[in-house]
């Protein structure tokens, strides 16, 4: 979101920012305000893909790929690292050699590399590649500033913002140290919190889909990512892959339990048929034993034949008992498998619920911290309302810029955008009313 500086603050700057040179508290508030504006707009410009790379920029490259066999993300550490664009506008990368990078945005270079890595490594699908500028070509701020010198360029930085980063007008060492410390903390905290909140919101959306039992995870309609569309798309793809992985693993475990259930059903059916056959044989054998005992009592049959029938009866009764025991055990296993399936479903819901609650709590804490930082802007505005109107200053800005090998001098306004390697010269003239 683009931050607007209140009109009354801009009017004070036009009347002369230097008028606050001797009022350290008010001047510190101005620098803090401008630094916050810089942190929000510059971060969006860098990650939004509008910055054109050139010789002297240092970029960080990371390569990530999904392994369908291990069901895990794999990082190619040998391909990652920090690389500097040489004077020919090329960057030397492992395996790929020299790749043209000058005049390309980080997003364009990140879109070019996956196919090159896929062909070079023989991968089935291109890996995911991120390109981030970690060190820009510098700018230089000279003249009537508290801390003249070299500063890292940030896309979208204006003359007034560079003046603020250089400490504004002269101050005491203690006040200047406080301004720099507050600026660094504010820039780092706001950028980190906004990115972290965007990530946890996407995680919450994925976990909510899992809680509802959704079979697919569609991209949710969330607050735009502070680093741009591409960063939001990458977050969604990572969460979607995780959703698919967890869903497929859950379905595989359920299918395995269902297959065991089907095998037990077949086993019970087979044992039932076997038991029925044994019981029919026992019924016939009981009838034969009765007839044999009657013939023996009449002296018409021998005892050994009767003993053989009794032995057969005992064997059939043992087989009957084995079949009944097998049926009982199979049905017991069926009950255990049913409980296992229910435990699997319940455990998954409980685990997702715990993760969802943790992600929601983290999001709320980060949003509270972000709100605290935003309140600091209101405090800075209130400090500006107590400014001293007895002194006015006039700020003049000049830029020395390399234009085709020649130095070009140009007048600038506070809103003029700087370019890499620019030299900003600040001149401050003070008058009393």
Coordinates of C-alpha atoms in Angstrom, one line a residue, residues 33-410:
X33 CA 8.6 9.3 8.8
X34 CA 10.6 9.5 5.6
X35 CA 12.5 6.2 6.4
X36 CA 9.2 4.4 6.8
X37 CA 7.9 5.7 3.5
X38 CA 11.2 4.5 1.9
X39 CA 11.0 1.1 3.4
X40 CA 7.5 0.4 2.1
X41 CA 7.9 1.9 -1.4
X42 CA 11.4 0.6 -2.0
X43 CA 10.6 -2.9 -1.0
X44 CA 7.7 -3.0 -3.4
X45 CA 9.8 -1.6 -6.2
X46 CA 12.6 -4.2 -5.7
X47 CA 10.5 -7.3 -5.5
X48 CA 7.9 -6.2 -8.0
X49 CA 10.4 -6.8 -10.7
X50 CA 10.8 -3.2 -12.0
X51 CA 14.5 -2.8 -11.2
X52 CA 16.9 -3.5 -14.1
X53 CA 20.1 -5.3 -13.2
X54 CA 23.5 -4.0 -14.2
X55 CA 27.2 -4.4 -13.7
X56 CA 28.1 -4.2 -10.0
X57 CA 24.8 -5.6 -8.6
X58 CA 25.1 -8.6 -6.4
X59 CA 22.3 -11.1 -6.6
X60 CA 21.2 -14.1 -4.5
X61 CA 20.0 -17.2 -6.3
X62 CA 18.1 -20.1 -4.8
X63 CA 17.0 -23.3 -6.6
X64 CA 14.2 -25.5 -5.2
X65 CA 12.6 -28.7 -6.7
X66 CA 9.9 -31.1 -5.6
X67 CA 10.9 -34.7 -5.4
X68 CA 7.8 -36.9 -6.3
X69 CA 9.6 -40.0 -4.9
X70 CA 10.5 -38.8 -1.5
X71 CA 7.6 -36.4 -1.3
X72 CA 9.9 -33.6 -0.1
X73 CA 11.3 -30.4 -1.4
X74 CA 14.9 -30.5 -2.3
X75 CA 17.3 -27.5 -2.4
X76 CA 20.2 -27.5 -4.8
X77 CA 22.8 -26.0 -2.4
X78 CA 25.6 -26.3 -5.0
X79 CA 23.7 -24.0 -7.4
X80 CA 22.7 -21.4 -4.8
X81 CA 24.8 -18.5 -3.7
X82 CA 25.5 -14.8 -4.1
X83 CA 26.9 -13.7 -7.4
X84 CA 28.1 -10.4 -8.8
X85 CA 27.2 -9.1 -12.3
X86 CA 30.5 -8.4 -14.1
X87 CA 31.4 -5.4 -16.3
X88 CA 30.1 -7.3 -19.4
X89 CA 26.6 -7.5 -17.8
X90 CA 26.9 -11.3 -17.3
X91 CA 26.8 -13.4 -14.1
X92 CA 28.8 -16.6 -13.8
X93 CA 26.6 -19.4 -12.4
X94 CA 27.5 -23.0 -11.4
X95 CA 26.8 -25.5 -14.3
X96 CA 25.4 -22.8 -16.6
X97 CA 28.5 -20.6 -16.9
X98 CA 28.0 -17.0 -18.0
X99 CA 24.4 -15.9 -18.3
X100 CA 23.3 -12.4 -19.6
X101 CA 21.8 -10.5 -16.7
X102 CA 22.2 -6.8 -17.5
X103 CA 19.0 -4.9 -18.3
X104 CA 16.9 -7.8 -17.0
X105 CA 14.7 -7.5 -13.9
X106 CA 15.2 -10.1 -11.1
X107 CA 11.8 -11.6 -12.0
X108 CA 12.8 -11.9 -15.7
X109 CA 16.0 -13.6 -14.8
X110 CA 14.2 -15.9 -12.3
X111 CA 11.9 -16.9 -15.1
X112 CA 14.8 -17.6 -17.5
X113 CA 16.9 -19.9 -15.3
X114 CA 14.5 -22.8 -14.5
X115 CA 14.5 -24.1 -18.1
X116 CA 18.3 -23.7 -18.3
X117 CA 18.7 -25.7 -15.1
X118 CA 16.2 -28.3 -16.3
X119 CA 18.1 -29.0 -19.5
X120 CA 21.5 -29.0 -17.8
X121 CA 20.4 -31.3 -14.9
X122 CA 18.1 -33.5 -17.0
X123 CA 15.1 -32.9 -14.7
X124 CA 11.6 -33.9 -15.6
X125 CA 10.2 -30.5 -14.6
X126 CA 11.9 -27.2 -14.2
X127 CA 12.9 -26.3 -10.6
X128 CA 11.7 -23.2 -8.8
X129 CA 14.3 -20.3 -8.9
X130 CA 14.3 -17.1 -6.9
X131 CA 16.5 -14.2 -7.7
X132 CA 16.9 -11.4 -5.2
X133 CA 19.2 -8.3 -5.3
X134 CA 21.3 -8.4 -2.1
X135 CA 23.6 -5.5 -2.9
X136 CA 22.7 -2.7 -5.3
X137 CA 25.1 -0.3 -7.0
X138 CA 25.5 2.6 -4.6
X139 CA 24.5 6.2 -4.5
X140 CA 26.5 9.0 -2.9
X141 CA 25.1 11.8 -0.7
X142 CA 27.4 14.8 -0.2
X143 CA 27.1 18.4 1.1
X144 CA 25.1 19.7 4.0
X145 CA 24.0 16.3 5.5
X146 CA 24.7 14.7 8.8
X147 CA 26.4 11.6 7.4
X148 CA 27.8 12.2 3.9
X149 CA 29.0 9.2 2.1
X150 CA 28.1 6.1 0.1
X151 CA 24.7 4.4 0.5
X152 CA 23.1 1.4 -1.0
X153 CA 20.7 2.2 -3.8
X154 CA 17.0 1.2 -3.4
X155 CA 14.6 1.2 -6.4
X156 CA 12.3 4.1 -6.2
X157 CA 14.4 6.1 -3.7
X158 CA 13.9 9.9 -4.1
X159 CA 16.1 12.8 -3.3
X160 CA 14.3 13.6 0.0
X161 CA 14.4 10.0 1.1
X162 CA 18.2 9.8 0.4
X163 CA 18.5 13.0 2.4
X164 CA 16.7 11.4 5.3
X165 CA 18.8 8.2 5.1
X166 CA 21.9 10.3 5.2
X167 CA 20.7 11.8 8.5
X168 CA 19.1 15.0 7.3
X169 CA 20.8 18.2 8.6
X170 CA 23.6 18.3 11.1
X171 CA 22.8 16.9 14.5
X172 CA 24.6 15.8 17.6
X173 CA 26.2 12.4 17.6
X174 CA 23.6 11.0 20.0
X175 CA 20.6 12.2 18.0
X176 CA 22.2 11.0 14.7
X177 CA 22.8 7.6 16.2
X178 CA 19.2 7.3 17.4
X179 CA 17.9 8.3 13.9
X180 CA 20.0 5.7 12.2
X181 CA 19.0 3.0 14.7
X182 CA 15.3 3.7 14.5
X183 CA 15.5 3.8 10.7
X184 CA 17.2 0.4 10.5
X185 CA 14.8 -1.2 13.0
X186 CA 11.7 0.3 11.3
X187 CA 12.7 -0.8 7.8
X188 CA 13.6 -4.3 8.9
X189 CA 10.6 -4.8 11.1
X190 CA 8.0 -3.5 8.6
X191 CA 9.4 -5.5 5.7
X192 CA 9.7 -8.7 7.7
X193 CA 6.3 -8.4 9.4
X194 CA 4.4 -7.8 6.1
X195 CA 6.0 -10.7 4.4
X196 CA 5.4 -13.0 7.4
X197 CA 1.8 -12.0 7.7
X198 CA 1.2 -12.7 4.0
X199 CA 2.8 -16.2 4.4
X200 CA 0.8 -17.1 7.5
X201 CA -2.4 -15.9 5.9
X202 CA -1.8 -18.3 3.0
X203 CA -1.1 -21.1 5.5
X204 CA -4.3 -20.4 7.3
X205 CA -6.3 -20.6 4.1
X206 CA -4.7 -24.0 3.3
X207 CA -5.4 -25.4 6.7
X208 CA -9.0 -24.2 6.6
X209 CA -9.4 -26.1 3.3
X210 CA -8.1 -29.2 5.0
X211 CA -10.4 -28.8 8.0
X212 CA -13.4 -28.6 5.6
X213 CA -12.3 -31.8 3.9
X214 CA -11.7 -30.1 0.5
X215 CA -10.0 -32.3 -2.1
X216 CA -8.3 -29.4 -3.9
X217 CA -6.8 -26.1 -2.7
X218 CA -7.7 -23.2 -4.9
X219 CA -5.9 -19.8 -4.6
X220 CA -7.7 -17.8 -2.0
X221 CA -8.6 -14.1 -2.3
X222 CA -6.2 -12.5 0.3
X223 CA -4.8 -9.1 0.9
X224 CA -2.1 -8.4 -1.8
X225 CA 1.4 -9.6 -0.9
X226 CA 3.6 -6.6 -0.1
X227 CA 6.3 -7.9 -2.4
X228 CA 4.1 -8.3 -5.4
X229 CA 2.1 -10.8 -7.5
X230 CA 5.0 -13.1 -8.1
X231 CA 5.8 -13.5 -4.4
X232 CA 2.1 -14.2 -3.7
X233 CA 2.0 -16.8 -6.5
X234 CA 5.1 -18.6 -5.1
X235 CA 3.5 -18.7 -1.6
X236 CA 0.3 -20.2 -3.1
X237 CA 2.2 -22.9 -5.1
X238 CA 4.2 -24.0 -2.1
X239 CA 1.1 -24.3 0.1
X240 CA -0.8 -26.0 -2.7
X241 CA 2.0 -28.6 -3.1
X242 CA 1.9 -29.2 0.6
X243 CA -1.9 -29.6 0.5
X244 CA -1.7 -32.1 -2.3
X245 CA 1.1 -34.1 -0.6
X246 CA -0.7 -34.3 2.7
X247 CA -4.1 -35.2 1.1
X248 CA -2.6 -37.9 -1.1
X249 CA -0.7 -39.4 1.8
X250 CA -3.9 -39.5 3.9
X251 CA -5.8 -41.1 1.1
X252 CA -3.1 -43.7 0.6
X253 CA -3.2 -44.7 4.3
X254 CA -7.0 -45.0 4.1
X255 CA -6.8 -47.1 0.9
X256 CA -4.3 -49.4 2.6
X257 CA -6.7 -50.0 5.5
X258 CA -9.6 -50.6 3.1
X259 CA -7.6 -53.2 1.2
X260 CA -6.9 -55.1 4.4
X261 CA -10.6 -54.9 5.3
X262 CA -11.4 -56.5 1.9
X263 CA -8.9 -59.3 2.4
X264 CA -10.4 -60.1 5.8
X265 CA -13.9 -60.2 4.3
X266 CA -12.7 -62.8 1.8
X267 CA -11.0 -64.7 4.5
X268 CA -14.1 -64.8 6.7
X269 CA -16.3 -65.9 3.7
X270 CA -13.8 -68.7 3.0
X271 CA -13.7 -69.9 6.6
X272 CA -17.6 -69.8 6.8
X273 CA -17.8 -72.2 3.8
X274 CA -15.1 -74.4 5.3
X275 CA -16.9 -74.5 8.6
X276 CA -20.2 -75.4 6.9
X277 CA -18.6 -78.3 5.2
X278 CA -17.0 -79.6 8.4
X279 CA -20.3 -79.3 10.2
X280 CA -22.1 -81.3 7.5
X281 CA -19.4 -84.0 7.7
X282 CA -19.9 -84.2 11.5
X283 CA -23.6 -84.6 11.1
X284 CA -23.1 -87.6 8.8
X285 CA -20.4 -89.0 11.0
X286 CA -22.6 -88.8 14.1
X287 CA -25.3 -90.8 12.2
X288 CA -22.7 -93.4 11.1
X289 CA -21.4 -93.7 14.7
X290 CA -24.9 -94.4 16.0
X291 CA -25.4 -97.1 13.5
X292 CA -22.0 -98.6 14.1
X293 CA -22.6 -98.7 17.9
X294 CA -25.9 -100.5 17.4
X295 CA -24.3 -103.1 15.1
X296 CA -21.5 -103.6 17.6
X297 CA -24.0 -104.3 20.4
X298 CA -25.6 -107.0 18.2
X299 CA -22.2 -108.5 17.4
X300 CA -22.4 -107.6 13.8
X301 CA -19.5 -105.0 13.7
X302 CA -16.0 -105.0 15.1
X303 CA -14.7 -102.5 17.6
X304 CA -11.7 -101.3 15.4
X305 CA -14.1 -99.9 12.8
X306 CA -15.9 -98.0 15.5
X307 CA -12.6 -96.6 16.9
X308 CA -11.7 -95.4 13.4
X309 CA -14.9 -93.4 13.1
X310 CA -14.5 -91.9 16.6
X311 CA -10.9 -90.8 15.6
X312 CA -12.3 -89.2 12.5
X313 CA -14.9 -87.4 14.6
X314 CA -12.3 -86.0 16.9
X315 CA -10.2 -84.7 13.9
X316 CA -13.3 -83.0 12.4
X317 CA -14.2 -81.4 15.7
X318 CA -10.6 -80.0 15.9
X319 CA -10.9 -78.6 12.4
X320 CA -14.3 -77.1 13.3
X321 CA -12.7 -75.4 16.3
X322 CA -9.9 -74.0 14.1
X323 CA -12.3 -72.6 11.6
X324 CA -14.4 -70.9 14.3
X325 CA -11.2 -69.5 15.9
X326 CA -10.0 -68.2 12.5
X327 CA -13.4 -66.5 11.9
X328 CA -13.3 -64.9 15.4
X329 CA -9.7 -63.6 14.8
X330 CA -10.6 -62.2 11.4
X331 CA -13.6 -60.3 12.7
X332 CA -11.5 -59.0 15.6
X333 CA -9.0 -57.7 13.0
X334 CA -11.8 -56.1 11.1
X335 CA -12.8 -54.1 14.3
X336 CA -9.2 -53.1 14.8
X337 CA -8.9 -51.8 11.2
X338 CA -12.2 -49.9 11.6
X339 CA -10.8 -48.2 14.7
X340 CA -7.5 -47.5 13.0
X341 CA -9.4 -45.8 10.1
X342 CA -11.4 -43.7 12.6
X343 CA -8.2 -42.8 14.5
X344 CA -6.6 -41.8 11.2
X345 CA -9.4 -39.4 10.4
X346 CA -9.7 -38.0 13.9
X347 CA -5.9 -37.6 14.3
X348 CA -5.7 -35.7 11.0
X349 CA -8.5 -33.3 12.0
X350 CA -6.9 -32.7 15.4
X351 CA -3.5 -32.1 13.9
X352 CA -4.8 -29.7 11.3
X353 CA -6.9 -27.9 14.0
X354 CA -3.8 -27.4 16.2
X355 CA -1.7 -26.1 13.2
X356 CA -4.6 -23.8 12.3
X357 CA -4.8 -22.3 15.8
X358 CA -1.1 -21.8 15.9
X359 CA -1.0 -20.1 12.5
X360 CA -3.9 -17.8 13.4
X361 CA -2.3 -16.9 16.7
X362 CA 1.0 -16.0 14.9
X363 CA -0.9 -13.9 12.4
X364 CA -2.6 -12.0 15.1
X365 CA 0.6 -11.3 17.0
X366 CA 2.4 -10.1 13.9
X367 CA -0.6 -7.8 13.0
X368 CA -0.5 -6.4 16.5
X369 CA 3.3 -5.7 16.1
X370 CA 2.7 -4.1 12.7
X371 CA 0.0 -1.9 14.2
X372 CA 2.4 -0.7 16.9
X373 CA 4.9 0.3 14.2
X374 CA 2.2 2.2 12.3
X375 CA 1.3 4.0 15.5
X376 CA 4.9 5.3 15.6
X377 CA 4.0 7.3 12.4
X378 CA 1.2 9.0 14.3
X379 CA 3.6 9.9 17.1
X380 CA 6.0 11.4 14.6
X381 CA 3.2 13.5 13.1
X382 CA 2.3 14.8 16.6
X383 CA 5.9 15.7 17.2
X384 CA 5.9 17.7 13.9
X385 CA 3.0 19.8 15.2
X386 CA 5.2 21.2 17.9
X387 CA 7.8 22.6 15.4
X388 CA 9.5 26.0 15.9
X389 CA 8.3 28.6 13.3
X390 CA 11.1 31.2 14.0
X391 CA 13.6 29.9 11.6
X392 CA 13.5 29.0 7.9
X393 CA 15.9 27.2 5.7
X394 CA 16.3 26.6 2.0
X395 CA 17.4 23.2 0.6
X396 CA 18.9 22.9 -2.8
X397 CA 19.6 19.5 -4.5
X398 CA 21.9 18.8 -7.4
X399 CA 22.5 15.4 -9.0
X400 CA 25.7 14.3 -10.8
X401 CA 24.8 11.5 -13.2
X402 CA 26.8 9.5 -15.6
X403 CA 25.3 10.0 -19.0
X404 CA 27.0 8.0 -21.8
X405 CA 30.4 8.3 -20.2
X406 CA 30.0 12.0 -19.4
X407 CA 29.0 13.7 -16.1
X408 CA 25.7 15.5 -16.3
X409 CA 24.7 18.0 -13.6
X410 CA 21.0 18.6 -13.0

